[in-house]
Short mmCIF file of C-alpha atoms and ligand atoms in Angstrom, two decimals:
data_model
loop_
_atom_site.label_atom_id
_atom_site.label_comp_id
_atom_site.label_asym_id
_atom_site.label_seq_id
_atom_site.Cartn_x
_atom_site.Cartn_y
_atom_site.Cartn_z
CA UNK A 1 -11.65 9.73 59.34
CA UNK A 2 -13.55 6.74 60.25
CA UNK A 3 -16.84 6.64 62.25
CA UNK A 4 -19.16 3.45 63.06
CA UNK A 5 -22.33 5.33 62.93
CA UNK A 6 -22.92 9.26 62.10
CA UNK A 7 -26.11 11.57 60.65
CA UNK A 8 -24.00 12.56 57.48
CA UNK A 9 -20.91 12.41 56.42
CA UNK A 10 -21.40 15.38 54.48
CA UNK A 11 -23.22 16.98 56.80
CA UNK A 12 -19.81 16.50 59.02
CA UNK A 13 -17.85 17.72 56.22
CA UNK A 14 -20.43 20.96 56.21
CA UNK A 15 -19.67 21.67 59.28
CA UNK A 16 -15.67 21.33 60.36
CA UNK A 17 -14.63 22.21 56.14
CA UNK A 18 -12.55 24.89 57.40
CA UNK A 19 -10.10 23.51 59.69
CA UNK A 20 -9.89 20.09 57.47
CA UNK A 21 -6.96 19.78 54.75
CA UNK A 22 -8.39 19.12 51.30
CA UNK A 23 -8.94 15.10 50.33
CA UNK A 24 -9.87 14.59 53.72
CA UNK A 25 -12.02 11.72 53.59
CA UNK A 26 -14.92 10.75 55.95
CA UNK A 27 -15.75 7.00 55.97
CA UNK A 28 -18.84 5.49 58.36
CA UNK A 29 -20.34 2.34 58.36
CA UNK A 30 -23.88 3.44 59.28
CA UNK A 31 -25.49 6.56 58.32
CA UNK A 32 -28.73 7.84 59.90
CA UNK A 33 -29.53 10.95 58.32
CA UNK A 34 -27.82 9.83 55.00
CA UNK A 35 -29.49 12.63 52.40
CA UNK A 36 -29.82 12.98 48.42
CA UNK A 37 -30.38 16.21 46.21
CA UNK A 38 -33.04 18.15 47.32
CA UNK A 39 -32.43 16.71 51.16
CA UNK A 40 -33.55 13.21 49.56
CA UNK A 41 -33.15 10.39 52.65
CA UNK A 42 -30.94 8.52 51.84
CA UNK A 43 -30.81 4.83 53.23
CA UNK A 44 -27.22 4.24 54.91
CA UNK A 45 -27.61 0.51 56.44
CA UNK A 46 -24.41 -1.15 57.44
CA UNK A 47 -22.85 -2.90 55.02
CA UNK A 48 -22.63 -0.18 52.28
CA UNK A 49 -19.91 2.37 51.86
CA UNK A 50 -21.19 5.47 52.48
CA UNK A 51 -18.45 8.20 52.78
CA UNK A 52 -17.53 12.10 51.28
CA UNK A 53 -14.51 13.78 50.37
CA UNK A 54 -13.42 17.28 50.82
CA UNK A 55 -12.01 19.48 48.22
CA UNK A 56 -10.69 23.11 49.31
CA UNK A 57 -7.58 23.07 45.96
CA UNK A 58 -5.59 25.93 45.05
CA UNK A 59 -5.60 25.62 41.46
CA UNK A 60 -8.57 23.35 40.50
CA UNK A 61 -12.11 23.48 38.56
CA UNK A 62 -14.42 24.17 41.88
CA UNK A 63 -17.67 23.06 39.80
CA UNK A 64 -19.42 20.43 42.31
CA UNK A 65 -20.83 18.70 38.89
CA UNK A 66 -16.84 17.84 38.21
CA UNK A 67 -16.12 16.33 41.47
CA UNK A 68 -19.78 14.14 40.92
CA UNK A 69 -18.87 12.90 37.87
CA UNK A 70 -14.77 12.29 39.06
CA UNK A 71 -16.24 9.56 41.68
CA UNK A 72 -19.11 8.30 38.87
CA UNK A 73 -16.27 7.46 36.63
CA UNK A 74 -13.83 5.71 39.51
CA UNK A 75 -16.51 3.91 40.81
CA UNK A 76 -17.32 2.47 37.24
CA UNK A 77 -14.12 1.92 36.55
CA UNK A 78 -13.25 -0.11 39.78
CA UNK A 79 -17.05 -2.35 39.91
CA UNK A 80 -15.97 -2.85 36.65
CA UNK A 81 -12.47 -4.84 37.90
CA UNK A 82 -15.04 -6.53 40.29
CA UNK A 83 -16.65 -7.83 37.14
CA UNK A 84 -20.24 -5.63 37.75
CA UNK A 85 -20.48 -3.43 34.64
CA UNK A 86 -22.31 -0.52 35.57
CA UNK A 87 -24.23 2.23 33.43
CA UNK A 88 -24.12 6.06 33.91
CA UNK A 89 -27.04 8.19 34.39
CA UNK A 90 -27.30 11.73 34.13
CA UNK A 91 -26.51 13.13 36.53
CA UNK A 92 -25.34 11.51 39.74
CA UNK A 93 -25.96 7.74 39.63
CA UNK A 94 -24.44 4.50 38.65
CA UNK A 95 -27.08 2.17 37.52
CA UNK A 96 -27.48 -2.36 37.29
CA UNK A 97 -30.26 -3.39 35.11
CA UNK A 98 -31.92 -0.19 35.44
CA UNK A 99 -31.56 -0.41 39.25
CA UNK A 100 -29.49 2.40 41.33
CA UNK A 101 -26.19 0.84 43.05
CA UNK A 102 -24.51 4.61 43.51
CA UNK A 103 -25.91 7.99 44.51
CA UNK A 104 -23.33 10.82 44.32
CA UNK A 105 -24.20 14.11 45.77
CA UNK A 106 -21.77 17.71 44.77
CA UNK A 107 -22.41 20.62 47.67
CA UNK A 108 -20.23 23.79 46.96
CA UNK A 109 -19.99 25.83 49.74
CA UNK A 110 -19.87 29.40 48.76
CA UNK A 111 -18.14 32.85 49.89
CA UNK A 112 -20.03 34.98 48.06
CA UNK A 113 -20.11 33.75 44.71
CA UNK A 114 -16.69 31.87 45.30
CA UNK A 115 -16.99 28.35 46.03
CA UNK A 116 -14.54 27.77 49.04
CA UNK A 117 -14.70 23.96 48.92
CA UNK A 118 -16.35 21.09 47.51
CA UNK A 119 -17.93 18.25 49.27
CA UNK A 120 -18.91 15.06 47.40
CA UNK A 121 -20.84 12.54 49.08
CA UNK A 122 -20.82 8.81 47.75
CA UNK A 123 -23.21 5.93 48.46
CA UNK A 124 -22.62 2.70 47.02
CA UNK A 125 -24.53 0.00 47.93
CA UNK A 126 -21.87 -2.83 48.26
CA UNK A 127 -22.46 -5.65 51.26
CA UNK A 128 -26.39 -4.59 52.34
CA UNK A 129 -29.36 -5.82 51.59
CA UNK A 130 -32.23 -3.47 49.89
CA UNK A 131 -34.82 -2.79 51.97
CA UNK A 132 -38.44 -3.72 50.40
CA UNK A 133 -39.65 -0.39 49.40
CA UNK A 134 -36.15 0.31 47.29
CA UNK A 135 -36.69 -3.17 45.75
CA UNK A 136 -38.02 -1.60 42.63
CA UNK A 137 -35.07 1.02 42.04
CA UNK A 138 -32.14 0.09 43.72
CA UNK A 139 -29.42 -2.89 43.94
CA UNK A 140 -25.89 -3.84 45.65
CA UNK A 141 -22.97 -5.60 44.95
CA UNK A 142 -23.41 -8.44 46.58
CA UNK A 143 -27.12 -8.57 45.40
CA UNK A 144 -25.93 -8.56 41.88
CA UNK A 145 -23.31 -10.69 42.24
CA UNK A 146 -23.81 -13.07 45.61
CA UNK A 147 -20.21 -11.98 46.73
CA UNK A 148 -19.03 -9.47 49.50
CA UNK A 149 -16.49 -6.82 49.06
CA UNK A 150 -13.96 -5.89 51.52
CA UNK A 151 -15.24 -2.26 52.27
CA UNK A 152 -12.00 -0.38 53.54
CA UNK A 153 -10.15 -1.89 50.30
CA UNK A 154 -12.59 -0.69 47.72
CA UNK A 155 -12.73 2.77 49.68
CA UNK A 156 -8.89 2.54 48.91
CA UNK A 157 -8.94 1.57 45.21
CA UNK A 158 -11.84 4.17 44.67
CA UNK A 159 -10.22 6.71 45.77
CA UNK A 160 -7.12 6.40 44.11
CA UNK A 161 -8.41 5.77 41.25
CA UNK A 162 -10.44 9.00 41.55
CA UNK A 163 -7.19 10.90 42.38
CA UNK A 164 -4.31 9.47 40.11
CA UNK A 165 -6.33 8.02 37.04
CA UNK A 166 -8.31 11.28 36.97
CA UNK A 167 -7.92 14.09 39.44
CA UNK A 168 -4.20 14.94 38.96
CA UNK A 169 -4.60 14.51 35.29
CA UNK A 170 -7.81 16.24 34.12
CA UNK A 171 -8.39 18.68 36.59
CA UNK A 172 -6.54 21.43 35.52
CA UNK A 173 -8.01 24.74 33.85
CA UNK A 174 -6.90 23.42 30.21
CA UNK A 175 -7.97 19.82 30.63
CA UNK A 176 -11.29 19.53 32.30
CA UNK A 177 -13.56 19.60 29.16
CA UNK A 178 -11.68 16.74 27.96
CA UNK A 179 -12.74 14.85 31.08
CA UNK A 180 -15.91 15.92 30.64
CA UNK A 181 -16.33 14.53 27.36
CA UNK A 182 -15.12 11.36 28.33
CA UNK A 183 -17.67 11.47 30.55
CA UNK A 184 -20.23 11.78 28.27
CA UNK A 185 -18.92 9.17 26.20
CA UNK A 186 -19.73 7.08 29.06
CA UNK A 187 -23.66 8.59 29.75
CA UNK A 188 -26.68 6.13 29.03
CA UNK A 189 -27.72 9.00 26.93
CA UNK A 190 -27.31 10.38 23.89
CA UNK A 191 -28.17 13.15 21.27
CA UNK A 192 -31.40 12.45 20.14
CA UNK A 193 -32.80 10.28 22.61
CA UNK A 194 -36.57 10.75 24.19
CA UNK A 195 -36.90 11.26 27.94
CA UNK A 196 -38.80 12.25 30.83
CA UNK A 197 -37.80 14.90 33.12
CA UNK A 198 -39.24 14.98 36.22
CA UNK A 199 -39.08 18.73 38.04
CA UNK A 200 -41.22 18.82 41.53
CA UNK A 201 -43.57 15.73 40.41
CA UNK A 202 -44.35 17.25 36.51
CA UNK A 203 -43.17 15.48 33.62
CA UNK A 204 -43.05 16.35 30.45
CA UNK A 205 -41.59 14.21 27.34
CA UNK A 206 -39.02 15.37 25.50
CA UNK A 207 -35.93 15.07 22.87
CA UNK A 208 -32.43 15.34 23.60
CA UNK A 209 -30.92 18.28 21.75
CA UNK A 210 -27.40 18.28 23.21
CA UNK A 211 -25.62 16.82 26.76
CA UNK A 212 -23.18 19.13 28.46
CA UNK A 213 -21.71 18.52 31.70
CA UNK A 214 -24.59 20.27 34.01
CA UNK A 215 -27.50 21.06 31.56
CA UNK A 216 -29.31 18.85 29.19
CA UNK A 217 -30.96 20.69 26.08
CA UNK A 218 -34.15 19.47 25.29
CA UNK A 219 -36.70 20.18 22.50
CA UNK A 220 -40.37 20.21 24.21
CA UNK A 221 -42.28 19.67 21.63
CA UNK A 222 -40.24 22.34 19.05
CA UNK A 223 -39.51 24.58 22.13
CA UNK A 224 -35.79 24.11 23.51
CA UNK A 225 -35.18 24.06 27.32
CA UNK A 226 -32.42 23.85 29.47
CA UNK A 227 -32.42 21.51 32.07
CA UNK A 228 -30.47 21.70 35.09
CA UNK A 229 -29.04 18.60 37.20
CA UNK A 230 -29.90 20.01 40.44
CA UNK A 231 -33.59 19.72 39.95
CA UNK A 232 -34.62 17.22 38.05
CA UNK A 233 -34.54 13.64 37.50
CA UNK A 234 -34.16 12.04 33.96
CA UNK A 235 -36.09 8.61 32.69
CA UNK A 236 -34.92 7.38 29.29
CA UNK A 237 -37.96 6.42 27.47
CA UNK A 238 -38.55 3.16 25.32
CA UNK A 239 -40.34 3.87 21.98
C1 BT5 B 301 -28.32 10.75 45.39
O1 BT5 B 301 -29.37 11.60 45.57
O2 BT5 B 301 -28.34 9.79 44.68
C2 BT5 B 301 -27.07 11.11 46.22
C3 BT5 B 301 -26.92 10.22 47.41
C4 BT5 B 301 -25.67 10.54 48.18
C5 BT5 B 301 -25.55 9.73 49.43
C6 BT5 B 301 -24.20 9.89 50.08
S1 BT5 B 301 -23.90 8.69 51.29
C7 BT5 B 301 -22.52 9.54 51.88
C8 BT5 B 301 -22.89 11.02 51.84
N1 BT5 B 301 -23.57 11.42 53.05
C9 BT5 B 301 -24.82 11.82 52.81
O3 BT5 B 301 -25.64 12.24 53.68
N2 BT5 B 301 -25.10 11.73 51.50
C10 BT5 B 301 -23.95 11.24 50.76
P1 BT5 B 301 -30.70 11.59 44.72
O4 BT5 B 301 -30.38 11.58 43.26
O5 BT5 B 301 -31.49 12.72 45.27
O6 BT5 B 301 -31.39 10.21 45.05
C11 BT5 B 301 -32.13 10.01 46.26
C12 BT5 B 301 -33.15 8.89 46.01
O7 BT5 B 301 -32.47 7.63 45.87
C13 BT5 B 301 -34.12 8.70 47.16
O8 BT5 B 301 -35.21 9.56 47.04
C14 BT5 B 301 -34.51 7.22 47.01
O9 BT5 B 301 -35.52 7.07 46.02
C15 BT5 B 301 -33.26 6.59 46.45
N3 BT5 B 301 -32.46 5.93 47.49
C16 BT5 B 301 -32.39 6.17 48.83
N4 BT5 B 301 -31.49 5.38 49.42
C17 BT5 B 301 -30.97 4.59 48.44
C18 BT5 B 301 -29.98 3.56 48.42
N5 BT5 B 301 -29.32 3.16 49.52
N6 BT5 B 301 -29.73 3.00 47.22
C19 BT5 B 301 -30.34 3.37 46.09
N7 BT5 B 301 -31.29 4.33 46.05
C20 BT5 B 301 -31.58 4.94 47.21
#
């Protein structure tokens, strides 16, 4: 479904999930009440892709962190035929030079404690310009590269990259951890490293025990924590 200017496309896919099919996908040009985790603006400008998919399977993994990290990997995988390597960062976002070019967001919606369906919201910054105050932490394609991208095409190759390199093949009961591994093999993290989490504006310093899929483990200081993706963000720290 295509729209020239909407609030959300999640917030879209919040609403009608129910009497959509599964992998419907909801494409606008212009966002203006584009959000992040913790209802995070997000800035939708024209000129970046900025669309979410709906997931309602029969037989699937309905973790929202799965579905995040399906689209992290697709996207990598296609800037990457576009010549733009990109890096990944725990948890949600595809980074250039340090600099944010993707933003993936996971909602379950839940019966109970059943999650119903899966909405996963994408922002890639392809065609627009930064504005000022992003300057700092975010980039786009064609700021990277000084070329523009033909936005309904790249919607295409994402997505089917998301569906027949990964979806159909790893998201089945017996196969998933495998993807997430790969996954991880893929992280700008590993085992070991020192980082700064960031929980409600406190950060605290810490060591990398282990990386799973939602959680990080991290020694504080000879005390071991588990951190959760939902609430935190994650600096890698030079030493
Ligand atoms: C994310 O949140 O990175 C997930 C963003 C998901 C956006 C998509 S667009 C289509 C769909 N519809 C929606 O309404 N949302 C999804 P988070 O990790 O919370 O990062 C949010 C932070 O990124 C903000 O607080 C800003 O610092 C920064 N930011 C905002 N707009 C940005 C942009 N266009 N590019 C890079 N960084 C941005």
């Amino acid at each position: 479904m295509y729209f020239d200017t909407i609030d959300s496309t999640n917030a879209y896919l919040k609403k009608y999930w129910k009497k959509l099919p599964s992998e419907t996908i909801v494409w606008a040009s212009k966002q203006t009440g584009g959000y992040g985790r913790m209802k995070r603006k997000w800035i939708s400008q024209r000129g970046g892709l900025w669309f979410s998919v709906l997931f309602k399977p029969k037989n699937r993994p309905m973790n929202p962190w799965h579905y995040v990290r399906l689209y992290t990997m697709s996207i990598k995988y296609v800037l990457s035929k576009y010549r733009l390597e990109t890096v990944i960062k725990w948890p949600n976002d595809l980074l250039v030079n340090n600099k944010k070019i993707c933003g993936i967001l996971g909602e379950g919606i839940y019966t109970g404690n059943i999650v119903s369906a899966i909405i996963v919201g994408i922002g890639l910054n392809v065609n627009n310009i930064i504005p000022d105050d992003l300057k700092n932490i975010a980039t786009s394609y064609v700021e990277e590269k000084n070329k523009e991208l033909n936005l309904k095409k790249l919607l295409k190759q994402i997505n089917s990259t998301a569906y027949y390199k990964y979806y159909l093949k790893y998201f089945k009961k017996d196969k998933i951890s495998i993807f997430t591994k790969l996954w991880i093999k893929n992280l700008n993290i590993r085992h070991g490293d020192f980082i700064k989490v960031i929980s409600q504006s406190i950060e605290k310093r810490g060591k990398i025990v282990s990386i799973h899929g939602d959680y990080l483990e991290i020694d504080f200081d000879g005390k071991i924590e588990k951190i959760y993706a939902g609430e935190v963000s994650v600096r890698k720290e030079r030493i």
